[in-house]
mmCIF file of C-alpha atoms and ligand atoms in Angstrom:
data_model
loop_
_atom_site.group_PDB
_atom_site.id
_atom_site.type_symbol
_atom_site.label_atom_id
_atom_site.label_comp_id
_atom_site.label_asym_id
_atom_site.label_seq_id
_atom_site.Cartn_x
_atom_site.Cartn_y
_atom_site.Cartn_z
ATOM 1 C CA UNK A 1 -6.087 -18.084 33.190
ATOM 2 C CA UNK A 2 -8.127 -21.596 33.446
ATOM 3 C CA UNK A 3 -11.443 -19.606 34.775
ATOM 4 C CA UNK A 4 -10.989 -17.021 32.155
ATOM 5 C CA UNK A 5 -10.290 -19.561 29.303
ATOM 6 C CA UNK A 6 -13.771 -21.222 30.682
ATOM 7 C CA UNK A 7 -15.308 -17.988 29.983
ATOM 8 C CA UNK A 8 -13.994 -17.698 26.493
ATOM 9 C CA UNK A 9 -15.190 -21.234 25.546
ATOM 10 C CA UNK A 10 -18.903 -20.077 27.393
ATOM 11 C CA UNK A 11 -19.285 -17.186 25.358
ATOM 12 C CA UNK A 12 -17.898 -18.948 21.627
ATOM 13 C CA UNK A 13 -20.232 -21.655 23.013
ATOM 14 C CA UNK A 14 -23.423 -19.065 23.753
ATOM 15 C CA UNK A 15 -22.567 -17.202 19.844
ATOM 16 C CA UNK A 16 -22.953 -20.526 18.347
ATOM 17 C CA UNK A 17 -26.235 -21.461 20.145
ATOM 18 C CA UNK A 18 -27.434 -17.787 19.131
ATOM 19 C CA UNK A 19 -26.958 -18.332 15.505
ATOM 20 C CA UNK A 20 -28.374 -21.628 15.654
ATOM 21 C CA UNK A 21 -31.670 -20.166 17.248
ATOM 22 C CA UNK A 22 -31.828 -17.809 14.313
ATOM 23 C CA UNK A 23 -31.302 -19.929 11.763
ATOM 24 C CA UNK A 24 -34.002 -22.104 13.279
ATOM 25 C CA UNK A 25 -36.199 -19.526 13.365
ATOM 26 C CA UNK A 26 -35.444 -18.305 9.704
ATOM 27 C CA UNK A 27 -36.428 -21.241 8.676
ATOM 28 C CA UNK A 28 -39.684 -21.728 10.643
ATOM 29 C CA UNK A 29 -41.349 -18.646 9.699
ATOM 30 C CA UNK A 30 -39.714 -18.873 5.996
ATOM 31 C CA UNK A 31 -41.750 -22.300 5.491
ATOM 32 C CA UNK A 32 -44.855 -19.914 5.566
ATOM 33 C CA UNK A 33 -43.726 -16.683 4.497
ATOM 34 C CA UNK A 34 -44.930 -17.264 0.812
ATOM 35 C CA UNK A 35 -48.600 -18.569 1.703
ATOM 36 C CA UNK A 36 -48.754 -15.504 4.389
ATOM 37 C CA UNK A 37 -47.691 -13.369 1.179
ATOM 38 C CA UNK A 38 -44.358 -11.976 3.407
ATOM 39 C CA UNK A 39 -42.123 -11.015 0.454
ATOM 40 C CA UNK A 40 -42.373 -8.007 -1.900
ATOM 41 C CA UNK A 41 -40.215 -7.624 -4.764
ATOM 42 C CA UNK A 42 -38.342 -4.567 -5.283
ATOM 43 C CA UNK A 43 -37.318 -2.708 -8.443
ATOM 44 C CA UNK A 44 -33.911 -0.597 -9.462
ATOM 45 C CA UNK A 45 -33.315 0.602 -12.218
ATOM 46 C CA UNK A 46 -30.224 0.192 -14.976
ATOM 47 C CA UNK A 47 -29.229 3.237 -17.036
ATOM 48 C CA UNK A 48 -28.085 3.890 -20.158
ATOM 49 C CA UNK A 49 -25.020 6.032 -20.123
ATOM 50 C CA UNK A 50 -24.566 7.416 -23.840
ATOM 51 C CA UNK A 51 -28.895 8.487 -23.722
ATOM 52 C CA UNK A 52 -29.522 8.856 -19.735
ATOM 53 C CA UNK A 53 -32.497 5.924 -20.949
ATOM 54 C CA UNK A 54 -33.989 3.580 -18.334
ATOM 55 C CA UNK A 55 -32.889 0.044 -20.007
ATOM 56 C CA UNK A 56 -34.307 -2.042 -17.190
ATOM 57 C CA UNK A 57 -34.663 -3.348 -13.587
ATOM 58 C CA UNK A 58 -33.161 -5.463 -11.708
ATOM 59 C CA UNK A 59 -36.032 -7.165 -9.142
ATOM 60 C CA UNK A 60 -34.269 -7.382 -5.592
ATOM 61 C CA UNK A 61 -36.601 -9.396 -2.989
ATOM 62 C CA UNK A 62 -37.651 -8.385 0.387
ATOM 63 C CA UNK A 63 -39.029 -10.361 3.346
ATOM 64 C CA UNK A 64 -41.252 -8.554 5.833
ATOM 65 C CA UNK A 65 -41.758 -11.066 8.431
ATOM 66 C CA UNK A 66 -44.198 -10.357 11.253
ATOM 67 C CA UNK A 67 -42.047 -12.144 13.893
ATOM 68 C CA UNK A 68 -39.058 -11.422 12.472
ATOM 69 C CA UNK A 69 -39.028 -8.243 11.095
ATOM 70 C CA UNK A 70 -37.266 -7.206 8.035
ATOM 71 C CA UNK A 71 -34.828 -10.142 7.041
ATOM 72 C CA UNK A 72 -32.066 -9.287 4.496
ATOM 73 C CA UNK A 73 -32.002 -11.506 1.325
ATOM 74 C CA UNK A 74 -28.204 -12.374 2.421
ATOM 75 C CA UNK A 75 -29.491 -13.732 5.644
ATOM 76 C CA UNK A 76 -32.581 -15.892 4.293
ATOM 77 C CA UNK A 77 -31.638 -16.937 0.387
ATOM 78 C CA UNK A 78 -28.783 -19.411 1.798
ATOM 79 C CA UNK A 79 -31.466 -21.055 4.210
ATOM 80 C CA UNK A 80 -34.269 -21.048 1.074
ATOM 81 C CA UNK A 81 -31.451 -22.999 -0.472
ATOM 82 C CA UNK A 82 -30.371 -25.207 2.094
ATOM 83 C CA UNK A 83 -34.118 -26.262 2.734
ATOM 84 C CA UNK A 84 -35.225 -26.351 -1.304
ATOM 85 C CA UNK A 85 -37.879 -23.472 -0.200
ATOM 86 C CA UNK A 86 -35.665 -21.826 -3.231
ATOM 87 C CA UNK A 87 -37.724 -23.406 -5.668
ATOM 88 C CA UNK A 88 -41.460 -21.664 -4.954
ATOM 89 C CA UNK A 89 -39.734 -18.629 -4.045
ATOM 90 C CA UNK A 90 -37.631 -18.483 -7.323
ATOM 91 C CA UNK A 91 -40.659 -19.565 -8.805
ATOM 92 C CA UNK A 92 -42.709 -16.370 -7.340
ATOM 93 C CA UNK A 93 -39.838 -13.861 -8.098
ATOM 94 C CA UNK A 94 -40.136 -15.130 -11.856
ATOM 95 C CA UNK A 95 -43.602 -15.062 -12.046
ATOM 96 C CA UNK A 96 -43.806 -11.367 -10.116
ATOM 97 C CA UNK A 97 -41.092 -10.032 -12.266
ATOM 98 C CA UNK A 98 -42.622 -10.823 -15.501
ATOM 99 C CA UNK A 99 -46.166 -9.805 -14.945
ATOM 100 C CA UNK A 100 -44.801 -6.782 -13.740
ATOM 101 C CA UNK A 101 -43.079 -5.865 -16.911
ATOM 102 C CA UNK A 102 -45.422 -7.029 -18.764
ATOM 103 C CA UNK A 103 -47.957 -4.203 -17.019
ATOM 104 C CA UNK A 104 -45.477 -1.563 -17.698
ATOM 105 C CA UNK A 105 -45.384 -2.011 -20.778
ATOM 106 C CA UNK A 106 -49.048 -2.498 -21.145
ATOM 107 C CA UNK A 107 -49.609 1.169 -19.222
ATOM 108 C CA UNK A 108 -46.712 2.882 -22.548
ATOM 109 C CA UNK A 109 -44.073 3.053 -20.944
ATOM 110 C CA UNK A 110 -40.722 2.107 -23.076
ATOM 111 C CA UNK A 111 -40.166 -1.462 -22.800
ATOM 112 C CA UNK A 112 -37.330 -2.530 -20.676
ATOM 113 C CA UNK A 113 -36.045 -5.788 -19.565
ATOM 114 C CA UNK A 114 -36.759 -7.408 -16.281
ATOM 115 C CA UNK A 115 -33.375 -8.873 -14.631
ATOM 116 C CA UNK A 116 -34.063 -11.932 -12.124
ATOM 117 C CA UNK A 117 -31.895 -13.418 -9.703
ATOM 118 C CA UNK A 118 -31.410 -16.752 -10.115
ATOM 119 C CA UNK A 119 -29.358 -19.169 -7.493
ATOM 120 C CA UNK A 120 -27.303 -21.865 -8.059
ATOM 121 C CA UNK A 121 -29.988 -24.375 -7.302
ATOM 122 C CA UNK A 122 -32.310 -22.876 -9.850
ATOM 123 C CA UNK A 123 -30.192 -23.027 -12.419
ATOM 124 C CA UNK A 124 -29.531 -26.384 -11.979
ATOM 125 C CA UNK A 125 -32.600 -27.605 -10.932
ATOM 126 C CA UNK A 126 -33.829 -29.498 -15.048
ATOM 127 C CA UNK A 127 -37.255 -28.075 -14.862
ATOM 128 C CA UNK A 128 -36.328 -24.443 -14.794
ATOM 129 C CA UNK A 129 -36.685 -23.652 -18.683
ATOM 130 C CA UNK A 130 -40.300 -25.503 -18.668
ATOM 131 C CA UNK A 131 -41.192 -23.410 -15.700
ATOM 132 C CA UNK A 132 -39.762 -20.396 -17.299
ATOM 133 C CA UNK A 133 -41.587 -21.132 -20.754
ATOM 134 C CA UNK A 134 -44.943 -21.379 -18.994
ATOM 135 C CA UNK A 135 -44.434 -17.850 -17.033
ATOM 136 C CA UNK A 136 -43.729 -15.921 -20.452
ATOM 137 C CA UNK A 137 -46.622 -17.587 -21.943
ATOM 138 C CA UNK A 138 -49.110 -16.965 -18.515
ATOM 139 C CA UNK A 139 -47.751 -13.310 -18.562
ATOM 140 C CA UNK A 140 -47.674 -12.455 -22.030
ATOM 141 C CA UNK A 141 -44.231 -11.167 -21.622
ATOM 142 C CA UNK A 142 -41.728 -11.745 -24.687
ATOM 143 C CA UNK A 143 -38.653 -13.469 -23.999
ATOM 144 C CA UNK A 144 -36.438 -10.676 -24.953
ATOM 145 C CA UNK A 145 -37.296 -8.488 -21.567
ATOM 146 C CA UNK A 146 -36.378 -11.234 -19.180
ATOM 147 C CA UNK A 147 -32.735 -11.393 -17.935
ATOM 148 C CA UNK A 148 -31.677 -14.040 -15.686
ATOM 149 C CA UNK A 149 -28.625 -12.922 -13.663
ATOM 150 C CA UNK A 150 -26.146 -15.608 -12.677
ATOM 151 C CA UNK A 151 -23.456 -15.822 -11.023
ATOM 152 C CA UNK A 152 -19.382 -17.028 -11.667
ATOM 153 C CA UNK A 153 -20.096 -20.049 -8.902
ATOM 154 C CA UNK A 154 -22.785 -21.431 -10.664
ATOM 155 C CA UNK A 155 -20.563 -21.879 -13.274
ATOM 156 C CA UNK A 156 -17.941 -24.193 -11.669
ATOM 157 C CA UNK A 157 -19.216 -27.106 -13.884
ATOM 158 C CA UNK A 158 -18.189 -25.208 -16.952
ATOM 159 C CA UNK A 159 -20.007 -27.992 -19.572
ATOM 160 C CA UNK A 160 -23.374 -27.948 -17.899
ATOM 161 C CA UNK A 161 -23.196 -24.881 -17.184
ATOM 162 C CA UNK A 162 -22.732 -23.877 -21.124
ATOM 163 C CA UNK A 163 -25.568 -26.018 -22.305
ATOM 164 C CA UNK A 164 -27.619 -24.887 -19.695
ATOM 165 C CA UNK A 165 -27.037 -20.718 -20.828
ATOM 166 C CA UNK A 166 -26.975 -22.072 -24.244
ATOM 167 C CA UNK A 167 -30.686 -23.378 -23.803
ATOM 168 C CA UNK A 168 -31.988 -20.531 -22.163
ATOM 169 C CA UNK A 169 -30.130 -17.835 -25.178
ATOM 170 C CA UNK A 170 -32.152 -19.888 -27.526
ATOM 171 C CA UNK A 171 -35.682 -19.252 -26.026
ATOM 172 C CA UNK A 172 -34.857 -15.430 -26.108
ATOM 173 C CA UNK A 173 -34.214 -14.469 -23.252
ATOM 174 C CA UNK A 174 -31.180 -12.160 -21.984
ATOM 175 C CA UNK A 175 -28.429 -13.866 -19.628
ATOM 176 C CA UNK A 176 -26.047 -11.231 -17.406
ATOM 177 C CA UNK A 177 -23.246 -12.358 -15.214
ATOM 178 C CA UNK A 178 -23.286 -11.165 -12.101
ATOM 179 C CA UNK A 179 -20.804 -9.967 -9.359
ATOM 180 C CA UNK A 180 -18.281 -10.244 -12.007
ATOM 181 C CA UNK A 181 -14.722 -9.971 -10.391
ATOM 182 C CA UNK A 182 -15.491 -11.804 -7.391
ATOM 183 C CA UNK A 183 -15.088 -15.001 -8.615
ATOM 184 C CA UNK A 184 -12.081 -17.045 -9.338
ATOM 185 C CA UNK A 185 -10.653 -18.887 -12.892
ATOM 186 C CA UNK A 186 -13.323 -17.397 -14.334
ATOM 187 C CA UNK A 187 -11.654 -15.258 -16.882
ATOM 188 C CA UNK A 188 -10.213 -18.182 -18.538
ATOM 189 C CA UNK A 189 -14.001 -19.612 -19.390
ATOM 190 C CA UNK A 190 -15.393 -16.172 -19.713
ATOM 191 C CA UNK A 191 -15.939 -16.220 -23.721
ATOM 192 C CA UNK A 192 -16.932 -19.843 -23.768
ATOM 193 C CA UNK A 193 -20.040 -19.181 -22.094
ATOM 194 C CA UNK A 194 -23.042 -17.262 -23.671
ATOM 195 C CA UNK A 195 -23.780 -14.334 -22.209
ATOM 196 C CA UNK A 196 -24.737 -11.111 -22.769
ATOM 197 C CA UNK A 197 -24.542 -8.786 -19.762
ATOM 198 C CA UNK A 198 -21.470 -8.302 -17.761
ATOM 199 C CA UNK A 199 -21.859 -6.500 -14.651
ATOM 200 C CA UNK A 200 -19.050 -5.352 -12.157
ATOM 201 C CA UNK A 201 -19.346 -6.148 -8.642
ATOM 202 C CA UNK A 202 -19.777 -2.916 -6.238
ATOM 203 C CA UNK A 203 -16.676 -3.625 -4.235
ATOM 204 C CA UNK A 204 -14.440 -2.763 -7.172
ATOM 205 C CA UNK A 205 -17.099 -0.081 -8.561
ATOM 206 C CA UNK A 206 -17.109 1.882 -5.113
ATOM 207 C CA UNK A 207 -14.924 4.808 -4.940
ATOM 208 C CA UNK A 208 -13.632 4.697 -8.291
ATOM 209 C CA UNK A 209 -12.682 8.083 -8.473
ATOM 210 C CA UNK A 210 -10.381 7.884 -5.198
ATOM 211 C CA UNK A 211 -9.319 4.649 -5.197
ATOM 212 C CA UNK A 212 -7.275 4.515 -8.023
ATOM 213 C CA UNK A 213 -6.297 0.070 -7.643
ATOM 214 C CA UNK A 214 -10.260 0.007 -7.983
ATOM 215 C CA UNK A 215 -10.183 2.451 -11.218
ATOM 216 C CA UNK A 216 -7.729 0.213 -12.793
ATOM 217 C CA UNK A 217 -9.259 -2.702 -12.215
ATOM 218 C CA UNK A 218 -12.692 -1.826 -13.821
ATOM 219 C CA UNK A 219 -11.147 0.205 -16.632
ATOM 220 C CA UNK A 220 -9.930 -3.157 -17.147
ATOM 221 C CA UNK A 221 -13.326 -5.073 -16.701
ATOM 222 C CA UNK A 222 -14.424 -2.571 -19.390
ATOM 223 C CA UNK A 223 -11.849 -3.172 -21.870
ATOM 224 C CA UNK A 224 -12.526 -6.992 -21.648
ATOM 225 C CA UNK A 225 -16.599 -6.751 -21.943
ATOM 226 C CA UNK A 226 -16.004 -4.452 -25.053
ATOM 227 C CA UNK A 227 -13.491 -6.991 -26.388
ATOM 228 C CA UNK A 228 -15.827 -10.043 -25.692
ATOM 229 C CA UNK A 229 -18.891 -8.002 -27.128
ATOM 230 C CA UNK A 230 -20.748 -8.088 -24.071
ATOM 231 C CA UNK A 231 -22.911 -5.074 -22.149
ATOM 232 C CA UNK A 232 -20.927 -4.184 -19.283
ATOM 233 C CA UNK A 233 -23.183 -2.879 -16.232
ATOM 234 C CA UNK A 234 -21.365 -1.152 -12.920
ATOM 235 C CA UNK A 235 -23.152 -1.903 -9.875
ATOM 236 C CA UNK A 236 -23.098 0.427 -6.707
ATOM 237 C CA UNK A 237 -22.933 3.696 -8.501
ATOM 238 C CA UNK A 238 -23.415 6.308 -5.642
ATOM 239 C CA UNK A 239 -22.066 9.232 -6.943
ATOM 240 C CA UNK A 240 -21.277 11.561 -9.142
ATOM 241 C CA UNK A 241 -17.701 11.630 -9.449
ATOM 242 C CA UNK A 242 -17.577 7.733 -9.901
ATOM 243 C CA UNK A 243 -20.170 7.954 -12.604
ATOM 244 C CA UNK A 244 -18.157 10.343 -14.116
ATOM 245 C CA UNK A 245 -14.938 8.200 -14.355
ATOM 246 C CA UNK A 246 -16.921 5.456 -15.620
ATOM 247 C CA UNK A 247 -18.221 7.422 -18.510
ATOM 248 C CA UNK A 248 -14.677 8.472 -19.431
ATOM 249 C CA UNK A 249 -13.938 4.382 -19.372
ATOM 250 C CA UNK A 250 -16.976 3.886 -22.099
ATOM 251 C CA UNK A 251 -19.002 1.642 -19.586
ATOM 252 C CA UNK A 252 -22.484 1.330 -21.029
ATOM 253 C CA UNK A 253 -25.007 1.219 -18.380
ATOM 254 C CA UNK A 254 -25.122 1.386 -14.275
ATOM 255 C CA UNK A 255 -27.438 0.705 -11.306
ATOM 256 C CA UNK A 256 -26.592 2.275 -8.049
ATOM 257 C CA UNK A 257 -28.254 4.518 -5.326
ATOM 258 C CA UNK A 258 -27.197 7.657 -7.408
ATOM 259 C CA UNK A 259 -29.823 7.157 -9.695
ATOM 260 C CA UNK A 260 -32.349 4.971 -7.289
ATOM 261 C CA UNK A 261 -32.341 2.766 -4.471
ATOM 262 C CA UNK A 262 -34.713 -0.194 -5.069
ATOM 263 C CA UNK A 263 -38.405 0.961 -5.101
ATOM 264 C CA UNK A 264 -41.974 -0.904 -4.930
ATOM 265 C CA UNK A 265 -43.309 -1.720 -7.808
ATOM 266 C CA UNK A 266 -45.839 1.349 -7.450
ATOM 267 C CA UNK A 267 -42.800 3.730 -7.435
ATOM 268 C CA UNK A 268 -41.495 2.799 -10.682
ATOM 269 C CA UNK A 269 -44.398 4.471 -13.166
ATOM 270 C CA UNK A 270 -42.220 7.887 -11.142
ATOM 271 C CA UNK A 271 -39.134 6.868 -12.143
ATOM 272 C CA UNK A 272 -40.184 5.892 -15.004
ATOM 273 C CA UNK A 273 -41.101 9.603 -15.944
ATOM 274 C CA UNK A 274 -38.151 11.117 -14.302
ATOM 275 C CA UNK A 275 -36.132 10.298 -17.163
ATOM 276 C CA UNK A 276 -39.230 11.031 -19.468
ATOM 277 C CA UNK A 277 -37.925 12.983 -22.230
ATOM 278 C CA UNK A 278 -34.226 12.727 -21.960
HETATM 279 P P1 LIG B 1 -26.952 -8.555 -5.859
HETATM 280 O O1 LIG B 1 -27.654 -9.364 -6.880
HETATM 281 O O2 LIG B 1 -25.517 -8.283 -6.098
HETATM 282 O O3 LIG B 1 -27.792 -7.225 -5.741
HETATM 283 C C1 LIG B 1 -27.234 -5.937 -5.540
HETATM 284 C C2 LIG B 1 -27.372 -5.503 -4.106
HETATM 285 O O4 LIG B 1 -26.764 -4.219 -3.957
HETATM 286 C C3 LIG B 1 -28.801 -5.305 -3.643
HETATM 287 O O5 LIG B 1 -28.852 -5.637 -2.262
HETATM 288 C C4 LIG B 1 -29.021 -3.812 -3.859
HETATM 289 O O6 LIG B 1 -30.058 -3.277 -3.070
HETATM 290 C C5 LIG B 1 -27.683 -3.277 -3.471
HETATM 291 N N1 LIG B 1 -27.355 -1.986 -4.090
HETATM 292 C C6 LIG B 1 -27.821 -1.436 -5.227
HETATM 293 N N2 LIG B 1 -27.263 -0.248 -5.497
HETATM 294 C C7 LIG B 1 -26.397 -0.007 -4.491
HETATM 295 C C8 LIG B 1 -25.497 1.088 -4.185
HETATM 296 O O7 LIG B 1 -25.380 2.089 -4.908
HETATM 297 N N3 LIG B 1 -24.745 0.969 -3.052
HETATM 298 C C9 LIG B 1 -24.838 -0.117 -2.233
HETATM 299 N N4 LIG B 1 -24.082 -0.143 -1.137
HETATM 300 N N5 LIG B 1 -25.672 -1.168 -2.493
HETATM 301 C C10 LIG B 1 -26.442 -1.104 -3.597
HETATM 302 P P2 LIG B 1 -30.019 -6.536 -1.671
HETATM 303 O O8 LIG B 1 -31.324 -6.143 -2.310
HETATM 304 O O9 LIG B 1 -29.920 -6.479 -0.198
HETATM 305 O O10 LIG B 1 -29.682 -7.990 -2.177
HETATM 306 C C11 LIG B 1 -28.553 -8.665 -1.719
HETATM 307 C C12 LIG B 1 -28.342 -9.933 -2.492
HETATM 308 O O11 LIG B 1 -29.389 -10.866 -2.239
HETATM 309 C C13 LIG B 1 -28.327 -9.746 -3.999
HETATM 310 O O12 LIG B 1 -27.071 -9.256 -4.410
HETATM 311 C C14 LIG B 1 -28.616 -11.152 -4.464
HETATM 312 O O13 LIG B 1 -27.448 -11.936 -4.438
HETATM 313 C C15 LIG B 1 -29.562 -11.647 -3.390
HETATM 314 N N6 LIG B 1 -30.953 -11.539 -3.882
HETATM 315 C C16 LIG B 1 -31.772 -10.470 -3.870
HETATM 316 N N7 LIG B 1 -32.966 -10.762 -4.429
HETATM 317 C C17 LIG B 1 -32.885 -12.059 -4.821
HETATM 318 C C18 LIG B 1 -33.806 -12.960 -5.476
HETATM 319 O O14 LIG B 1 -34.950 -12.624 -5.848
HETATM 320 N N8 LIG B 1 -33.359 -14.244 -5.691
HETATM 321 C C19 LIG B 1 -32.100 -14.652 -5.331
HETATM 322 N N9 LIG B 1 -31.743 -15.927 -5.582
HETATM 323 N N10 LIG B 1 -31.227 -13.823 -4.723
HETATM 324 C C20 LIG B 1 -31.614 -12.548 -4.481
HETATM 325 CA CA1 LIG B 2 -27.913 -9.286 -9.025
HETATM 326 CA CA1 LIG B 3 -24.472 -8.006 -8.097
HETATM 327 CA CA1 LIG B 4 -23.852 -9.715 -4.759
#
């Protein structure tokens, strides 16, 4: 029992050294990523239910890293945060996002809005709308098709947090909350702050149409958004038999692998005229 209980403390001993290393790692190669030009953004697209329109795309980054490999945003956002490399990332994602758009629209097709990502550390950080001003006014892009996508724990100091959405609805530019659902005494604040997106977390969108706790509680989600005036968007719409459930709940737009997974931004003129003449 002793020699075995040495080998259980050995092996909790060698996971914790193992994540360790690859947080270290993350972290060295992330300090150079940007310069080395390591991240792409990626584009999905949101779709209008009642007119089967594209209404816009929400920019998802990637990080190809040569020693690394592929690193998932969930694995290297926290350390970008930890270490403040947030800011010139955020800053590139911003500035990628809306020249992008900004080209689409240039090329004819319909204008759409742009949805960004923002973290917690963004959002606070004071120089945020100056940066943000500068960006709409280096791309040419109008306010109106830039949508920064927060999320309920941002909002945990409810006052700041208010001014701060309050400040960025009066430039123009769209706010959606994300992950909605996931958070906690959130519903009590929910029409005190000013949004104008809502959009449904996955987790309760997946499997609508068998899980019927899950139907409930976005039918719900629905009902609320509609009451609050918002734009409710599901998330993680993969196939047809949920999408059909949420169209008999009135939900007004979704994003999932149904319609596309993310693409490259030299995919999107395609999708673009897949739903060409709908
Ligand atoms: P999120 O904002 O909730 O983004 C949605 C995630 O769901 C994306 O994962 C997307 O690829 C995935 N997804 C979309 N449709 C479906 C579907 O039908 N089924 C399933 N199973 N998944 C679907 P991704 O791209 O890996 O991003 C993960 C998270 O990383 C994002 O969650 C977001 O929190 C964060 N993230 C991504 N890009 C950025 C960024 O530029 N800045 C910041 N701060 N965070 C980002
Ligand atoms: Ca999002
Ligand atoms: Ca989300
Ligand atoms: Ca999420």
């Amino acid at each position: 029992a002793k020699e075995s209980g040495r080998n259980q403390v050995q092996y909790f001993n060698s996971q914790i050294y193992a994540k360790i290393e690859r947080r270290i790692k993350i972290e060295k190669h992330l300090r150079k990523a940007l310069e080395r030009n390591e991240f792409i953004l990626m584009y999905q697209p949101q779709v209008n239910l009642l007119e089967n329109q594209i209404i816009g795309f929400e920019s998802l980054i990637r990080w190809e890293s040569p020693e690394l490999g592929r690193v998932s945003p969930l694995e290297f956002i926290p350390v970008a945060e930890e270490t403040g490399l947030i800011f010139p990332i955020g800053k590139w994602v911003l500035q990628e996002a809306c020249r992008r758009n900004k080209m689409w629209q240039e090329l004819g097709f319909p204008k759409v809005t742009i949805a960004v990502n923002l973290s917690s550390k963004q959002f606070y950080d004071h120089s945020l709308k100056d940066q943000i001003h500068s960006i709409l006014l280096e791309t040419g892009l109008e306010p109106q098709y830039l949508e920064l996508e927060i999320t309920e724990s941002m909002t945990m100091d409810v006052q700041v947090a208010i001014a701060t959405l309050n400040s960025f609805r009066n430039m123009g530019l769209k706010i959606a909350m994300d992950d909605f659902g996931t958070g906690y005494s959130s519903l009590s604040y929910l029409k005190e702050f000013p949004i104008h997106n809502l959009k449904i977390d996955q987790s309760f969108v997946k499997d609508i149409s068998t899980n019927s706790t899950n139907a409930a509680i976005v039918n719900t989600i629905i009902t609320l958004a509609r009451n609050l005036k918002l734009v409710v968007i599901a998330e993680g719409v993969e196939n047809v038999n949920d999408l059909q459930l949420l169209q008999e709940f009135n939900c007004d737009r979704v994003q999932g692998y149904l319609y596309s997974r993310p693409v490259e931004a030299s995919q999107v003129p395609d999708i673009f005229a897949r739903f060409a003449g709908n």
